[in-house]
C-alpha positions as MATLAB code, in Angstrom:
seq = 'GTACWPCRQRKVKCDNKQPCENCVKREHPQLCSYKPNRSSATKNASAHQNGQSKKRARSFSEAHEESRKSERGDSWPRTIGVSTSLDDTESVGDRYLGQNSIPVLLREQSSPIEKNESVDIRGDMRSILGLDTSAPFPLMSSRHLHRLAQDISAELPSDREVMKLFRTYKEIPQPFWGFVCDIDDFESKLMVYLEDRSRNASTAMKSSRPVAASWLAILFAVLAVGSQYHESPYHIRTRDSQRYIQISFHFLRLGNFLLRPSFDSIQALLLTSFVLLNDMKAEASWALTGLTCRLAQSLGLQRTSS';
ca = [
     134.038   42.735  153.140;
     133.098   45.703  155.273;
     129.563   45.742  156.491;
     127.332   48.752  155.706;
     126.823   51.409  158.384;
     123.375   50.248  159.700;
     124.642   46.608  159.983;
     127.733   47.794  161.819;
     125.568   49.715  164.253;
     123.349   46.705  164.873;
     126.383   44.368  164.910;
     124.634   41.950  162.455;
     125.996   40.057  159.374;
     125.909   42.031  156.184;
     125.811   40.469  152.612;
     127.732   43.506  151.256;
     125.140   44.138  148.501;
     123.916   47.617  147.616;
     121.460   47.797  149.268;
     122.055   44.804  151.523;
     119.306   42.368  152.492;
     119.039   43.717  156.075;
     118.469   47.266  154.924;
     115.840   46.122  152.417;
     113.991   44.131  155.041;
     114.011   47.032  157.491;
     112.602   49.395  154.812;
     115.527   51.860  154.682;
     117.578   50.876  151.632;
     118.739   54.472  151.045;
     120.693   54.285  154.338;
     122.788   51.371  153.157;
     126.172   53.063  152.889;
     129.657   51.653  152.826;
     132.009   54.548  151.951;
     131.678   57.715  149.925;
     133.408   56.468  146.779;
     131.498   53.255  146.149;
     131.968   52.187  142.499;
     129.252   53.437  140.144;
     128.939   49.933  138.624;
     127.693   48.476  141.812;
     125.189   51.314  142.153;
     123.890   50.900  138.614;
     123.490   47.150  139.052;
     121.333   47.630  142.024;
     119.350   50.646  140.846;
     116.173   48.613  139.981;
     116.187   46.790  143.266;
     116.842   50.030  145.096;
     113.844   51.639  143.398;
     111.568   48.783  144.330;
     112.804   48.929  147.913;
     112.254   52.655  148.157;
     108.634   52.183  146.994;
     108.048   49.582  149.717;
     109.692   51.831  152.287;
     107.478   54.782  151.186;
     104.307   52.754  151.360;
     105.329   51.481  154.783;
     106.001   55.024  156.088;
     102.667   56.241  154.706;
     100.786   53.394  156.403;
     102.656   54.106  159.628;
     101.719   57.807  159.394;
      98.007   56.983  158.895;
      97.961   54.685  161.934;
      99.781   57.272  164.023;
      97.155   59.902  163.119;
      94.321   57.628  164.006;
      95.900   56.768  167.410;
      96.533   60.457  167.969;
      92.934   61.306  167.355;
      91.634   58.808  169.928;
      94.194   59.614  172.647;
      93.134   63.181  173.452;
      90.158   63.376  175.801;
      87.927   66.461  175.811;
      86.209   67.392  178.985;
      84.494   70.518  180.294;
      87.219   72.974  181.159;
      90.041   70.784  179.888;
      89.962   70.781  176.110;
      93.230   69.416  174.907;
      94.230   68.722  171.376;
      97.494   67.529  169.928;
      98.775   70.408  167.763;
     100.485   69.166  164.632;
     103.096   71.810  164.941;
     103.824   70.647  168.462;
     103.737   66.916  167.704;
     105.718   66.460  164.533;
     108.338   69.217  164.929;
     111.688   68.439  163.359;
     114.267   67.159  165.743;
     117.452   69.241  165.713;
     120.472   67.478  164.226;
     123.897   68.954  164.728;
     126.339   69.567  161.855;
     128.547   66.663  162.905;
     125.669   64.178  163.404;
     125.620   60.881  161.510;
     122.525   61.603  159.436;
     124.092   64.892  158.198;
     127.342   63.173  157.355;
     125.589   60.361  155.455;
     123.504   63.050  153.605;
     126.707   64.788  152.490;
     128.205   61.574  151.108;
     125.070   60.380  149.267;
     125.199   60.165  145.521;
     123.970   62.996  143.226;
     121.176   60.683  141.950;
     119.797   60.208  145.399;
     119.978   63.979  146.057;
     118.085   64.678  142.873;
     115.412   62.221  143.959;
     115.001   64.259  147.211;
     115.750   61.305  149.468;
     115.786   62.666  153.001;
     118.373   60.542  154.759;
     117.964   62.598  157.953;
     114.245   61.679  158.129;
     114.918   58.003  157.322;
     117.621   57.756  159.972;
     115.320   58.708  162.903;
     114.048   55.177  163.419;
     117.548   53.801  163.694;
     118.752   56.487  166.098;
     115.596   56.351  168.194;
     114.391   59.796  167.065;
     111.050   58.721  165.632;
     108.621   61.148  167.224;
     105.542   59.149  166.271;
     105.749   56.768  169.246;
     103.337   57.290  172.204;
     104.485   58.307  175.709;
     106.582   55.295  176.801;
     106.118   55.418  180.574;
     102.363   55.273  180.965;
      99.506   53.556  179.105;
      96.855   55.695  177.282;
      94.202   54.156  179.515;
      95.875   55.569  182.622;
      96.357   58.909  180.886;
      92.617   59.109  180.141;
      91.736   58.196  183.634;
      93.974   60.872  185.102;
      92.524   63.477  182.730;
      89.055   62.672  184.094;
      90.246   63.095  187.641;
      91.908   66.436  186.766;
      88.733   67.832  185.256;
      86.962   67.449  188.568;
      89.662   69.422  190.414;
      90.165   72.442  188.211;
      90.456   75.726  190.101;
      87.891   78.514  189.557;
      88.621   81.424  187.255;
      89.070   83.668  190.324;
      91.624   81.375  191.835;
      93.508   81.070  188.463;
      93.682   84.906  188.079;
      94.709   85.367  191.711;
      97.644   82.958  191.436;
      98.622   84.165  188.004;
      98.848   87.773  189.205;
     101.038   86.593  192.092;
     103.396   84.762  189.685;
     103.506   87.678  187.250;
     104.268   90.313  189.950;
     106.813   88.412  192.070;
     108.885   85.512  190.454;
     108.413   86.439  186.710;
     110.334   89.710  186.805;
     113.320   88.011  188.445;
     113.345   84.590  186.790;
     111.446   84.972  183.545;
     110.479   81.356  183.123;
     107.596   82.216  180.821;
     109.316   83.605  177.712;
     106.447   85.900  176.607;
     104.249   86.648  179.691;
     101.976   89.128  177.845;
     101.189   86.573  175.103;
     100.645   83.929  177.716;
      98.249   86.172  179.621;
      96.198   86.952  176.517;
      95.860   83.220  175.692;
      94.848   82.602  179.296;
      91.977   85.107  179.060;
      90.765   83.418  175.873;
      91.053   79.985  177.556;
      89.080   81.034  180.580;
      86.347   82.677  178.492;
      86.075   79.558  176.324;
      86.068   77.321  179.429;
      83.253   79.257  181.075;
      81.147   79.283  177.932;
      81.581   75.508  177.451;
      80.689   74.858  181.054;
      77.428   76.657  180.838;
      76.407   74.999  177.504;
      77.999   71.515  178.101;
      79.665   71.729  174.701;
      83.144   70.793  173.451;
      85.654   73.523  173.138;
      85.853   75.363  169.875;
      89.446   76.333  170.613;
      91.443   73.274  171.535;
      94.418   73.975  173.740;
      97.757   72.148  173.561;
      98.658   70.005  176.493;
     102.081   71.556  176.808;
     100.512   74.986  177.187;
      98.268   73.717  179.975;
     101.436   72.308  181.581;
     102.838   75.849  181.657;
      99.497   77.122  183.107;
      99.394   74.752  185.992;
     103.135   75.145  186.657;
     102.521   78.903  186.834;
      99.651   78.275  189.339;
     101.995   76.103  191.400;
     104.658   78.810  191.608;
     102.033   81.377  192.306;
     100.759   79.263  195.167;
     104.225   79.180  196.680;
     104.501   83.014  196.632;
     100.920   83.781  197.607;
     100.066   85.215  201.041;
      98.298   82.181  202.296;
      99.004   79.888  205.314;
     101.983   77.627  204.753;
      99.951   74.350  204.664;
      97.625   75.773  202.031;
     100.442   77.044  199.871;
     102.174   73.666  200.068;
      99.054   71.677  199.360;
      98.077   73.779  196.376;
     101.476   74.030  194.821;
     101.956   70.190  195.008;
      98.521   69.621  193.501;
      99.070   72.073  190.632;
     102.561   70.815  189.817;
     101.291   67.230  189.656;
      98.564   68.339  187.195;
     101.211   70.178  185.197;
     103.343   67.133  184.958;
     100.469   65.073  183.839;
      99.862   67.495  180.938;
     103.483   67.162  180.080;
     103.017   63.367  179.812;
      99.864   63.969  177.694;
     102.017   66.162  175.421;
     104.665   63.354  175.300;
     107.470   65.697  176.461;
     110.087   62.979  176.249;
     109.616   62.045  172.592;
     107.987   65.287  171.343;
     109.562   68.137  173.318;
     108.426   71.658  172.467;
     109.289   75.144  173.515;
     106.200   75.135  175.775;
     107.195   71.896  177.499;
     110.683   73.268  178.131;
     109.187   76.275  179.945;
     106.886   73.988  181.985;
     109.862   71.804  182.943;
     111.889   74.801  184.050;
     108.883   75.912  186.251;
     108.600   72.405  187.628;
     112.303   72.436  188.607;
     111.733   75.754  190.346;
     108.778   74.440  192.329;
     110.844   71.484  193.417;
     113.669   73.728  194.516;
     111.406   75.901  196.567;
     109.971   72.826  198.117;
     113.361   71.815  199.435;
     113.839   69.101  196.882;
     117.109   70.382  195.418;
     118.343   66.969  194.110;
     115.106   66.344  192.178;
     115.239   69.876  190.805;
     118.947   69.419  189.741;
     118.220   66.094  187.999;
     115.097   67.548  186.195;
     117.085   70.582  185.076;
     119.629   68.241  183.486;
     116.853   66.474  181.506;
     115.438   69.848  180.499;
     118.805   70.863  179.072;
     118.952   67.655  177.014;
     115.468   68.239  175.663;
     116.318   71.878  174.820;
     119.383   70.692  172.924;
     117.234   68.299  170.957;
     115.329   71.342  169.741;
     118.482   73.257  168.972;
     117.688   75.951  171.541;
     121.388   76.244  172.405;
     122.056   77.846  169.037;
     122.388   81.658  168.884;
     119.770   83.169  166.603;
     121.265   84.544  163.428;
];
């Protein structure tokens, strides 16, 4: 007979049960779908087995969530001046799924019983489609991320330097390009961040207002652009802009911009592309802009607001 949809995607043998053995083993029995008008007799015969499988799948997902939270708490270093914290709203944001996407189509053809039980096929489908946002940043180990964070904390610019470069960015590139969506809100948050940083530096205490890594990525990208437009000697502008954009990209990695993109990380990536373009690296800027467009689409930013 015809294999179920997950088995067809993996190109593995299916036993044609409802749910099949493969879907039960992989803890997603509710995704085992053959065609919309499957006979009700088959569904009733497998109702008990499906219920047991759903319980196992639920317990597995809860255990996975607990382990993810514990890993997340250990992977965010706090140093004087760089207080980063993984904001839940930034980390576990829903991935945008288009109206013609496979999870939405399967959701529409699920049985009324499954809909009454509030089975979220779209959420369970993420692991199959590679949209599970609980995975860590895939291109660097947490040990190296920690080490880089310690190096960054020793090279942070002074408050005076930050304000000088921020004013340069706000007065020159921002009115023409508008990479930071709400510059006034960003400026107010910057004032709070600098005050909190100065207070913690004098008392050697941890920050009482943790800052998301993606927001820090915007900050250092703004400093990089400000360095390029500041009235300093060319070699100083080039040196500072390269240093700040490297720090910005590190905070993008800390925020796991590939698997957990956010509106802040999109803004930081646009600023990074602009820095590369000004630095005569047009090909790198073009490639990064393409990636940024894909990440923006994954958040549904291409939709017009209703």
